[in-house]
XYZ file of C-alpha atoms in Angstrom:
307
model
C 0.008 -0.006 0.041
C 3.080 2.191 -0.374
C 1.899 5.184 -2.491
C 4.582 6.292 -5.007
C 5.318 9.699 -6.182
C 2.791 11.050 -8.636
C -0.306 9.337 -7.261
C -1.369 12.053 -4.819
C -1.642 15.830 -5.608
C 0.322 18.520 -3.843
C -2.427 19.651 -1.585
C -3.329 16.059 -0.476
C 0.450 15.430 -0.005
C 0.759 18.672 2.074
C -2.286 18.058 4.397
C -1.269 14.440 5.056
C 2.206 15.518 5.544
C 1.333 18.177 8.151
C -1.015 15.582 9.985
C 1.689 12.962 9.952
C 4.368 15.346 11.303
C 1.994 16.335 14.079
C 1.101 12.701 14.962
C 4.681 11.621 15.129
C 5.681 14.663 17.165
C 2.975 13.822 19.691
C 3.914 10.150 19.545
C 7.514 11.055 20.501
C 6.232 12.770 23.719
C 3.555 10.285 24.597
C 5.788 7.245 23.979
C 7.874 7.938 27.056
C 5.874 5.825 29.370
C 6.032 2.860 26.962
C 9.822 2.979 26.687
C 10.217 3.352 30.453
C 8.709 -0.123 30.800
C 9.482 -1.951 27.463
C 12.993 -0.591 26.934
C 14.627 0.378 23.731
C 15.490 -3.051 22.397
C 11.973 -4.059 22.071
C 11.237 -1.129 19.949
C 14.258 -1.807 17.807
C 13.514 -5.369 17.289
C 9.880 -4.821 16.603
C 10.755 -2.160 13.983
C 13.301 -4.365 12.482
C 10.852 -7.352 12.357
C 8.175 -5.111 10.569
C 10.713 -4.026 8.032
C 11.784 -7.544 7.345
C 8.233 -8.962 7.225
C 7.083 -6.210 4.764
C 9.713 -7.539 2.310
C 7.788 -10.723 1.941
C 4.800 -10.241 -0.464
C 2.320 -13.103 -0.212
C -0.048 -13.916 -3.130
C -3.748 -13.277 -2.620
C -5.779 -13.882 -5.709
C -5.762 -12.999 -9.534
C -2.047 -12.226 -9.771
C -2.048 -9.763 -6.810
C -0.065 -9.857 -3.693
C 0.102 -8.190 -0.417
C 2.385 -7.782 2.581
C 2.082 -7.183 6.286
C 1.441 -3.660 7.381
C 2.048 -4.446 10.952
C 0.516 -1.556 12.763
C -1.758 -3.724 15.102
C 1.112 -6.027 15.811
C 3.582 -3.342 16.579
C 1.183 -1.458 18.803
C 0.319 -4.694 20.902
C 3.885 -5.864 21.184
C 5.004 -2.385 22.249
C 2.038 -1.934 24.556
C 1.395 1.475 23.138
C -0.324 2.980 19.955
C 2.082 5.917 20.283
C 5.115 3.571 20.029
C 3.436 1.724 17.233
C 3.077 4.929 15.358
C 6.680 5.649 15.845
C 7.667 2.106 14.752
C 5.800 1.944 11.473
C 6.643 5.615 10.682
C 10.374 4.686 11.151
C 10.077 1.818 8.760
C 8.238 3.927 6.127
C 10.922 6.660 6.298
C 13.792 4.155 5.842
C 11.901 2.469 3.124
C 11.289 5.559 1.196
C 14.868 7.105 1.685
C 17.062 4.031 1.337
C 15.073 1.727 -0.838
C 12.712 3.882 -2.936
C 9.712 2.090 -1.630
C 7.024 4.693 -1.319
C 7.320 8.117 -2.771
C 9.291 10.878 -0.976
C 6.363 13.362 -1.927
C 3.889 10.777 -0.667
C 5.690 9.988 2.596
C 3.194 11.933 4.692
C 0.204 10.179 3.062
C 1.724 6.758 3.714
C 2.595 7.542 7.328
C -0.962 8.874 7.778
C -2.467 5.742 6.261
C -0.276 3.047 7.881
C 1.336 4.480 10.911
C -1.618 6.558 12.257
C -4.847 5.021 10.764
C -3.463 1.498 10.550
C -2.045 1.435 14.192
C -4.978 3.381 15.848
C -7.825 1.333 14.272
C -5.992 -1.854 15.036
C -5.198 -0.850 18.661
C -8.674 0.496 19.403
C -10.484 -2.493 17.808
C -8.257 -5.039 19.570
C -9.179 -3.622 22.931
C -12.836 -3.446 21.992
C -12.905 -7.043 20.873
C -10.936 -8.058 23.995
C -13.610 -6.742 26.201
C -16.238 -8.445 24.028
C -14.465 -11.745 24.381
C -14.408 -11.509 28.230
C -10.989 -10.011 28.619
C -9.129 -13.276 28.437
C -5.440 -12.884 27.642
C -5.696 -16.055 25.699
C -8.110 -14.352 23.187
C -5.573 -11.575 22.469
C -4.247 -13.220 19.148
C -7.874 -13.662 17.878
C -8.905 -10.079 18.777
C -5.693 -8.663 17.476
C -5.948 -10.706 14.279
C -9.508 -9.581 13.503
C -8.528 -5.961 14.255
C -5.398 -6.080 12.073
C -7.419 -7.294 9.123
C -9.897 -4.515 9.513
C -7.232 -1.890 9.980
C -5.753 -2.804 6.508
C -9.093 -2.170 4.903
C -9.734 1.106 6.736
C -6.244 2.236 5.773
C -6.962 1.203 2.119
C -10.149 3.124 2.178
C -8.130 6.260 3.378
C -5.714 5.721 0.475
C -8.577 5.591 -2.021
C -10.049 8.751 -0.702
C -6.633 10.407 -1.089
C -6.341 9.155 -4.641
C -9.939 10.399 -5.432
C -9.385 13.858 -3.911
C -6.042 14.014 -6.010
C -8.087 13.352 -9.236
C -5.936 10.308 -9.784
C -8.981 8.019 -10.161
C -12.780 8.472 -9.978
C -14.027 7.724 -6.298
C -16.767 5.254 -7.660
C -13.966 3.208 -9.158
C -11.165 3.383 -6.810
C -12.982 3.065 -3.507
C -14.476 -0.409 -4.260
C -11.338 -1.539 -6.089
C -9.056 -0.828 -3.175
C -11.430 -2.063 -0.584
C -12.042 -5.328 -2.342
C -8.387 -6.301 -2.870
C -7.515 -5.083 0.571
C -10.207 -7.375 2.223
C -8.134 -10.228 0.844
C -4.878 -8.747 1.939
C -6.520 -8.010 5.443
C -7.199 -11.783 5.910
C -3.376 -12.361 5.305
C -2.631 -9.533 7.879
C -4.869 -10.909 10.518
C -3.507 -14.614 10.139
C 0.088 -13.277 10.535
C -0.735 -10.902 13.337
C -2.669 -13.601 15.246
C -0.156 -16.192 14.554
C 2.801 -14.022 15.786
C 1.099 -13.104 18.963
C 0.100 -16.609 19.676
C 3.624 -17.793 19.131
C 4.923 -15.043 21.416
C 2.336 -15.863 24.025
C 3.609 -19.477 24.143
C 7.426 -19.103 23.872
C 8.252 -15.413 24.537
C 5.582 -13.904 26.924
C 8.129 -11.385 28.036
C 7.733 -9.675 24.800
C 4.097 -9.007 25.391
C 2.764 -6.175 27.544
C 1.618 -7.177 31.024
C 4.178 -9.987 31.405
C 7.863 -9.813 32.408
C 8.999 -6.261 31.885
C 12.770 -6.818 31.432
C 13.637 -7.999 27.997
C 15.923 -10.913 27.947
C 17.440 -13.104 25.194
C 18.548 -11.381 21.934
C 19.780 -14.449 19.913
C 16.457 -15.957 18.738
C 14.752 -12.663 17.737
C 17.694 -11.257 16.010
C 18.402 -14.567 14.145
C 14.817 -14.766 13.124
C 14.666 -11.237 11.766
C 17.970 -11.725 9.727
C 16.622 -14.957 8.297
C 13.278 -13.234 7.282
C 15.097 -10.259 5.623
C 18.082 -12.078 4.160
C 16.469 -15.459 3.027
C 12.630 -15.567 3.205
C 12.521 -12.238 1.337
C 14.019 -14.071 -1.789
C 10.720 -16.163 -2.048
C 8.420 -13.051 -1.959
C 5.756 -12.995 -4.626
C 6.551 -10.938 -7.628
C 2.913 -10.151 -8.383
C 1.917 -6.463 -7.930
C 0.635 -5.485 -4.594
C -2.970 -4.309 -4.013
C -2.385 -0.674 -4.926
C -0.262 -1.435 -7.931
C -3.019 -3.753 -9.122
C -5.654 -1.194 -8.743
C -3.403 1.422 -10.420
C -2.958 -1.011 -13.384
C -6.620 -1.830 -13.641
C -7.682 1.742 -13.546
C -4.914 3.096 -15.772
C -2.982 5.375 -13.538
C 0.089 3.291 -12.907
C 2.120 5.487 -15.306
C 1.889 8.413 -13.038
C 4.543 6.807 -10.850
C 7.074 6.948 -13.578
C 6.189 10.481 -14.656
C 6.947 11.897 -11.294
C 9.451 10.036 -9.187
C 11.709 11.618 -6.649
C 14.572 9.341 -5.587
C 17.281 9.719 -3.086
C 20.632 8.366 -4.630
C 20.976 4.962 -3.137
C 22.624 1.611 -4.303
C 19.723 -0.227 -2.532
C 16.683 0.915 -4.554
C 13.989 -1.626 -4.970
C 15.780 -3.811 -2.230
C 18.578 -4.846 -4.520
C 22.163 -4.134 -5.596
C 22.850 -3.865 -9.322
C 24.687 -6.881 -10.588
C 24.226 -8.944 -7.467
C 20.880 -10.517 -8.117
C 19.345 -12.494 -5.006
C 22.563 -11.874 -3.042
C 22.002 -8.159 -3.427
C 18.427 -8.484 -2.133
C 19.646 -10.375 0.951
C 22.324 -7.788 1.635
C 19.777 -5.119 1.216
C 17.243 -6.725 3.507
C 19.795 -7.429 6.288
C 21.211 -3.947 6.029
C 17.648 -2.494 6.132
C 16.731 -4.529 9.326
C 19.909 -3.282 11.036
C 19.245 0.262 10.169
C 15.615 0.006 11.392
C 16.874 -1.492 14.664
C 19.475 1.250 15.197
C 17.267 4.106 14.373
C 14.377 2.792 16.488
C 16.744 1.978 19.399
C 18.209 5.508 19.137
C 14.720 7.111 19.265
C 13.855 5.072 22.263
C 17.075 6.141 24.075
C 16.434 9.770 23.239
C 12.830 10.080 24.326
C 12.888 7.781 27.357
C 12.084 9.302 30.787
C 15.033 10.219 32.936
C 14.312 7.633 35.516
C 13.806 4.740 32.946
C-alpha cells in the first residue's frame, strides 16, 4: 500500500504531511511511558521485524500480492499505539529514503495511512474485541488478528479517498477496487498478526505487555529477523501489490514513472545492481539493522530520565 510519487496531488500530500508530522511529534512525547517499561531493544527489534516482514509479499488472488502492514502487531507488542506509530513511521521513512519504496512526496500520506490510521484502528478495535471476548489474555491473538485485518481495509479506504481527492482516479471506481483487494490482504494480515502473537504468548511472553518487563534473550529474535530479511525475502511474490494492481486496472500506474523523486542509493527496490538475489539479501539485512539502530536510538532519546 506504499503510495509512490505522482499518485497524490500537492494539496493532499501537504495536508497528510502536516498531519503525519503532528502525529509523530505527539507520539515522540507520549511514548515515554512505553519506553520506560518496555525498553529500547523491544522497539528496535519490533521495527526491524516489521521491516523484514514487509519484504515478503504473499499472493492473494488473481495475480495480486500483499504484505504485512504491521501496525496492530507493533502497537500490541510495544504496549502503546504511540510507540506503534513511531515504529511504523520509522520503517516507512527508511523504506522511502534508502529503498525507494513509497514516494518521497507521498511519505506523509503513507505515514498517515499506515502509521496513524493502521495503528490506531488496530489498537482500538483490539481492545474493544478483547472486552467483548471477556478480557481473556488467551483471546488476544484472535482479537488482534481480526482488528489487524480490519485496520488494513480502513487504511486502504483512506488511501482510496486520497487518490480520489487528488483526481488520480474516480471515487466510484477506486473506492470499491481498493476495498475489495485489501479485504483479501487483510485476511493475510490478520492471520500473520494472530499467529505471531500466539507464538509469542507461548514461547516469549516477556515480549508481550503485562508480562515480564525486562527484555531478555537477543539471539532468537535477532536471528529470526535476519533470516526473514536475508532469506525468506527471496521467495516473496513478484505479483503487484494491492495498490499497484488497482493502479494498473484503472490506468494510472504510469503516473509513478512520470513523477518520481528518488534519493541516490545503491539499494533501490531492495537490490544491488549486478548481485541478483545476493543483493536482495544484503539489502534486507542492512535495512533491518538500520531500522533497529534508528528505533533504538529514538527510544534512548525520548525515554524518561528515571527509566
